[in-house]
mmCIF file of C-alpha atoms and ligand atoms in Angstrom:
data_model
loop_
_atom_site.group_PDB
_atom_site.id
_atom_site.type_symbol
_atom_site.label_atom_id
_atom_site.label_comp_id
_atom_site.label_asym_id
_atom_site.label_seq_id
_atom_site.Cartn_x
_atom_site.Cartn_y
_atom_site.Cartn_z
ATOM 1 C CA MET A 829 -0.314 -0.177 0.082
ATOM 2 C CA THR A 830 0.946 3.821 -1.007
ATOM 3 C CA ILE A 831 1.033 6.432 2.169
ATOM 4 C CA ILE A 832 -1.776 8.270 -0.441
ATOM 5 C CA ASP A 833 -3.955 4.644 -0.145
ATOM 6 C CA LYS A 834 -2.887 4.779 3.794
ATOM 7 C CA ILE A 835 -4.441 8.042 3.710
ATOM 8 C CA LEU A 836 -7.444 7.624 1.440
ATOM 9 C CA CYS A 837 -7.995 4.263 2.794
ATOM 10 C CA ARG A 838 -7.627 2.106 0.396
ATOM 11 C CA PRO A 839 -7.140 -1.158 0.772
ATOM 12 C CA CYS A 840 -4.640 -2.940 -1.673
ATOM 13 C CA ILE A 841 -5.445 -3.856 -4.676
ATOM 14 C CA PHE A 842 -3.287 -6.760 -4.446
ATOM 15 C CA CYS A 843 -4.958 -8.277 -0.756
ATOM 16 C CA ALA A 844 -8.248 -7.784 -2.792
ATOM 17 C CA ILE A 845 -7.223 -9.771 -6.273
ATOM 18 C CA VAL A 846 -5.794 -12.782 -3.558
ATOM 19 C CA GLU A 847 -9.373 -12.412 -1.498
ATOM 20 C CA GLY A 848 -11.357 -12.889 -4.996
ATOM 21 C CA SER A 849 -13.393 -9.225 -3.807
ATOM 22 C CA THR A 850 -12.140 -8.157 -7.815
ATOM 23 C CA PRO A 851 -13.379 -9.090 -11.191
ATOM 24 C CA THR A 852 -9.995 -10.325 -11.888
ATOM 25 C CA THR A 853 -9.247 -14.335 -12.562
ATOM 26 C CA LEU A 854 -6.870 -16.408 -10.806
ATOM 27 C CA ILE A 855 -5.075 -18.127 -12.727
ATOM 28 C CA TYR A 856 -3.394 -19.777 -9.003
ATOM 29 C CA LYS A 857 -4.386 -20.040 -5.455
ATOM 30 C CA ASP A 858 -2.839 -21.926 -2.233
ATOM 31 C CA ASP A 859 -2.456 -21.346 0.835
ATOM 32 C CA GLU A 860 0.778 -19.041 0.172
ATOM 33 C CA ILE A 861 0.438 -18.210 -2.779
ATOM 34 C CA ALA A 862 -1.671 -16.632 -5.565
ATOM 35 C CA ALA A 863 -1.302 -16.179 -9.708
ATOM 36 C CA PHE A 864 -3.042 -13.780 -12.213
ATOM 37 C CA ASN A 865 -2.332 -11.747 -15.624
ATOM 38 C CA ASP A 866 -1.095 -8.093 -15.560
ATOM 39 C CA ILE A 867 -3.651 -5.980 -15.868
ATOM 40 C CA ASN A 868 -0.963 -4.441 -18.566
ATOM 41 C CA PRO A 869 1.101 -6.722 -20.185
ATOM 42 C CA ALA A 870 4.637 -6.102 -21.398
ATOM 43 C CA ALA A 871 4.815 -8.904 -22.939
ATOM 44 C CA GLU A 872 3.374 -11.818 -24.474
ATOM 45 C CA THR A 873 2.872 -13.918 -21.119
ATOM 46 C CA HIS A 874 3.048 -11.244 -18.511
ATOM 47 C CA ILE A 875 1.971 -12.950 -14.820
ATOM 48 C CA LEU A 876 2.164 -11.763 -11.486
ATOM 49 C CA ILE A 877 2.971 -14.110 -8.644
ATOM 50 C CA VAL A 878 2.089 -12.587 -5.317
ATOM 51 C CA PRO A 879 2.014 -13.993 -1.380
ATOM 52 C CA VAL A 880 -0.939 -14.350 0.001
ATOM 53 C CA ASP A 881 -0.642 -12.974 3.275
ATOM 54 C CA HIS A 882 0.397 -9.087 2.427
ATOM 55 C CA VAL A 883 4.411 -8.457 2.216
ATOM 56 C CA LYS A 884 5.393 -4.896 0.901
ATOM 57 C CA SER A 885 7.917 -5.746 -0.790
ATOM 58 C CA VAL A 886 11.580 -6.747 -1.818
ATOM 59 C CA LYS A 887 12.817 -3.764 1.425
ATOM 60 C CA THR A 888 10.701 -5.656 3.956
ATOM 61 C CA LEU A 889 11.861 -9.543 3.343
ATOM 62 C CA THR A 890 14.149 -11.233 4.990
ATOM 63 C CA THR A 891 15.960 -14.439 4.787
ATOM 64 C CA ASP A 892 12.815 -16.351 6.618
ATOM 65 C CA HIS A 893 11.130 -15.616 2.927
ATOM 66 C CA ILE A 894 13.188 -17.426 0.821
ATOM 67 C CA PRO A 895 11.288 -20.281 1.093
ATOM 68 C CA LEU A 896 8.263 -18.023 -0.221
ATOM 69 C CA LEU A 897 10.411 -16.427 -2.633
ATOM 70 C CA GLU A 898 11.472 -19.900 -4.368
ATOM 71 C CA LYS A 899 8.220 -21.703 -4.675
ATOM 72 C CA MET A 900 7.128 -18.108 -6.494
ATOM 73 C CA HIS A 901 9.770 -18.678 -8.614
ATOM 74 C CA GLN A 902 9.004 -21.845 -9.284
ATOM 75 C CA LYS A 903 5.237 -21.820 -9.813
ATOM 76 C CA GLY A 904 6.696 -18.975 -12.137
ATOM 77 C CA ILE A 905 9.051 -21.215 -14.224
ATOM 78 C CA ASP A 906 5.691 -23.750 -14.258
ATOM 79 C CA LEU A 907 3.552 -21.435 -15.268
ATOM 80 C CA LEU A 908 5.862 -20.774 -18.497
ATOM 81 C CA LYS A 909 6.391 -23.967 -19.555
ATOM 82 C CA GLU A 910 2.703 -24.650 -19.704
ATOM 83 C CA ARG A 911 2.476 -21.579 -22.191
ATOM 84 C CA GLY A 912 5.341 -23.096 -24.574
ATOM 85 C CA HIS A 913 7.875 -20.110 -23.287
ATOM 86 C CA ASP A 914 11.762 -21.343 -22.383
ATOM 87 C CA PRO A 915 11.844 -20.316 -18.347
ATOM 88 C CA GLU A 916 16.073 -19.446 -19.938
ATOM 89 C CA GLN A 917 14.843 -16.782 -22.081
ATOM 90 C CA SER A 918 12.038 -15.002 -20.269
ATOM 91 C CA ARG A 919 12.521 -12.619 -17.481
ATOM 92 C CA LEU A 920 11.405 -13.478 -13.977
ATOM 93 C CA GLY A 921 11.772 -10.158 -11.872
ATOM 94 C CA PHE A 922 11.250 -7.697 -8.981
ATOM 95 C CA HIS A 923 11.006 -3.846 -9.013
ATOM 96 C CA VAL A 924 12.758 -2.502 -6.200
ATOM 97 C CA PRO A 925 11.243 0.278 -4.371
ATOM 98 C CA PRO A 926 11.367 2.997 -5.392
ATOM 99 C CA PHE A 927 10.660 1.728 -8.902
ATOM 100 C CA ASN A 928 7.703 -0.593 -8.202
ATOM 101 C CA THR A 929 3.903 0.984 -8.527
ATOM 102 C CA VAL A 930 2.217 -1.625 -6.204
ATOM 103 C CA ASP A 931 3.458 -2.234 -2.533
ATOM 104 C CA HIS A 932 2.421 -6.176 -2.053
ATOM 105 C CA LEU A 933 5.071 -7.902 -3.424
ATOM 106 C CA HIS A 934 5.547 -9.499 -6.630
ATOM 107 C CA LEU A 935 6.685 -11.339 -8.855
ATOM 108 C CA HIS A 936 6.558 -10.442 -12.803
ATOM 109 C CA VAL A 937 6.928 -13.652 -15.008
ATOM 110 C CA VAL A 938 7.365 -12.354 -18.214
ATOM 111 C CA GLY A 939 7.877 -14.331 -21.549
ATOM 112 C CA GLY A 940 7.162 -14.584 -24.744
ATOM 113 C CA ALA A 941 7.799 -11.440 -27.339
ATOM 114 C CA MET A 942 7.913 -8.338 -25.429
ATOM 115 C CA LYS A 943 6.401 -4.854 -26.812
ATOM 116 C CA SER A 944 8.218 -2.392 -26.541
ATOM 117 C CA ASN A 945 11.652 -1.581 -26.303
ATOM 118 C CA PHE A 946 11.239 0.536 -22.925
ATOM 119 C CA ARG A 947 9.813 -2.553 -21.500
ATOM 120 C CA LYS A 948 12.176 -5.089 -22.169
ATOM 121 C CA LEU A 949 14.926 -2.111 -19.631
ATOM 122 C CA LYS A 950 11.833 -2.082 -17.322
ATOM 123 C CA TYR A 951 11.662 -6.005 -17.141
ATOM 124 C CA GLU A 952 15.719 -6.616 -17.174
ATOM 125 C CA THR A 953 17.084 -8.214 -14.679
ATOM 126 C CA GLY A 954 21.050 -7.228 -13.429
ATOM 127 C CA ARG A 955 19.302 -4.024 -13.422
ATOM 128 C CA MET A 956 19.157 -1.737 -10.164
ATOM 129 C CA TRP A 957 15.641 -1.061 -10.605
ATOM 130 C CA TYR A 958 14.853 -4.891 -11.897
ATOM 131 C CA MET A 959 15.702 -7.695 -9.453
ATOM 132 C CA ASP A 960 15.422 -11.781 -9.557
ATOM 133 C CA LEU A 961 15.718 -14.457 -7.287
ATOM 134 C CA THR A 962 19.573 -15.194 -7.636
ATOM 135 C CA GLN A 963 20.292 -11.547 -6.897
ATOM 136 C CA LEU A 964 17.655 -10.729 -4.591
ATOM 137 C CA GLN A 965 18.709 -13.980 -2.022
ATOM 138 C CA ALA A 966 22.315 -12.337 -2.122
ATOM 139 C CA ASN A 967 20.997 -9.428 -0.834
ATOM 140 C CA LEU A 968 19.203 -10.549 1.999
ATOM 141 C CA ASP A 969 22.052 -12.950 2.926
ATOM 142 C CA LYS A 970 24.474 -9.824 3.093
ATOM 143 C CA LYS A 971 21.891 -8.030 5.008
ATOM 144 C CA ARG A 972 21.664 -11.209 7.688
ATOM 145 C CA ARG A 973 24.855 -11.649 7.800
ATOM 146 C CA LEU A 974 25.159 -7.204 8.584
ATOM 147 C CA GLN A 975 22.955 -7.706 11.054
ATOM 148 C CA GLU A 976 24.706 -10.755 12.922
ATOM 149 C CA GLY A 977 28.135 -8.391 12.691
ATOM 150 C CA ALA A 978 25.920 -5.124 14.328
ATOM 151 C CA ARG A 979 24.951 -7.303 17.177
ATOM 152 C CA LEU A 980 28.676 -9.032 17.861
HETATM 153 P P1 5GP B 1429 4.769 -2.776 -10.406
HETATM 154 O O1 5GP B 1429 5.516 -1.317 -11.548
HETATM 155 O O2 5GP B 1429 4.977 -2.977 -8.810
HETATM 156 O O3 5GP B 1429 6.721 -3.538 -10.470
HETATM 157 O O4 5GP B 1429 4.291 -3.495 -11.036
HETATM 158 C C1 5GP B 1429 3.004 -3.303 -10.830
HETATM 159 C C2 5GP B 1429 2.015 -4.228 -12.072
HETATM 160 O O5 5GP B 1429 0.258 -4.325 -11.360
HETATM 161 C C3 5GP B 1429 1.850 -3.479 -13.038
HETATM 162 O O6 5GP B 1429 2.747 -4.619 -14.331
HETATM 163 C C4 5GP B 1429 0.563 -3.488 -13.886
HETATM 164 O O7 5GP B 1429 0.356 -3.473 -14.763
HETATM 165 C C5 5GP B 1429 0.322 -4.227 -12.318
HETATM 166 N N1 5GP B 1429 -1.136 -3.889 -12.132
HETATM 167 C C6 5GP B 1429 -1.246 -2.759 -11.344
HETATM 168 N N2 5GP B 1429 -2.786 -2.377 -11.019
HETATM 169 C C7 5GP B 1429 -3.532 -3.861 -11.583
HETATM 170 C C8 5GP B 1429 -5.032 -4.624 -11.126
HETATM 171 O O8 5GP B 1429 -5.586 -4.494 -10.849
HETATM 172 N N3 5GP B 1429 -4.882 -5.508 -11.519
HETATM 173 C C9 5GP B 1429 -3.592 -6.309 -12.588
HETATM 174 N N4 5GP B 1429 -4.617 -7.813 -13.008
HETATM 175 N N5 5GP B 1429 -2.747 -5.856 -13.009
HETATM 176 C C10 5GP B 1429 -2.018 -4.365 -12.312
HETATM 177 ZN ZN1 ZN B 1430 -1.996 -6.227 -0.138
#
């Protein structure tokens, strides 16, 4: 949720989608994660995978979230394969605040032909604004080591 959403008491749109209180069709849902198509796809396939419980962004994660992140990533790979895409040629990642627009953690699963060169750049992993699972895990490990070091 953004600060504006909080001030206006606007609920989180992705929580509403996961709860089924919007017309958005869920592609997948279990107790921990849900998947649905992006409203403004950047490519032939553009799915969002979110935690069922509200988690704000990559900035609020800890190493305890790694199993959840791995599960989201694996579901993304499965959905890409089901749609005939090679996961190695696809773009799975998270926009890093302030480069995100929705404050409910979401994994972008982007496969097939991209709609524009700008979208290619926006969903290019290795950039400071778009992080893949490996980068995120490394960052979380680093954060944990720094916190452990500070406690010594
Ligand atoms: P971000 O910019 O935070 O990385 O990505 C947010 C994504 O959520 C965008 O790709 C945007 O198109 C998508 N999105 C925003 N609002 C909705 C919505 O109400 N329904 C769906 N299905 N996608 C949304
Ligand atoms: Zn939410």
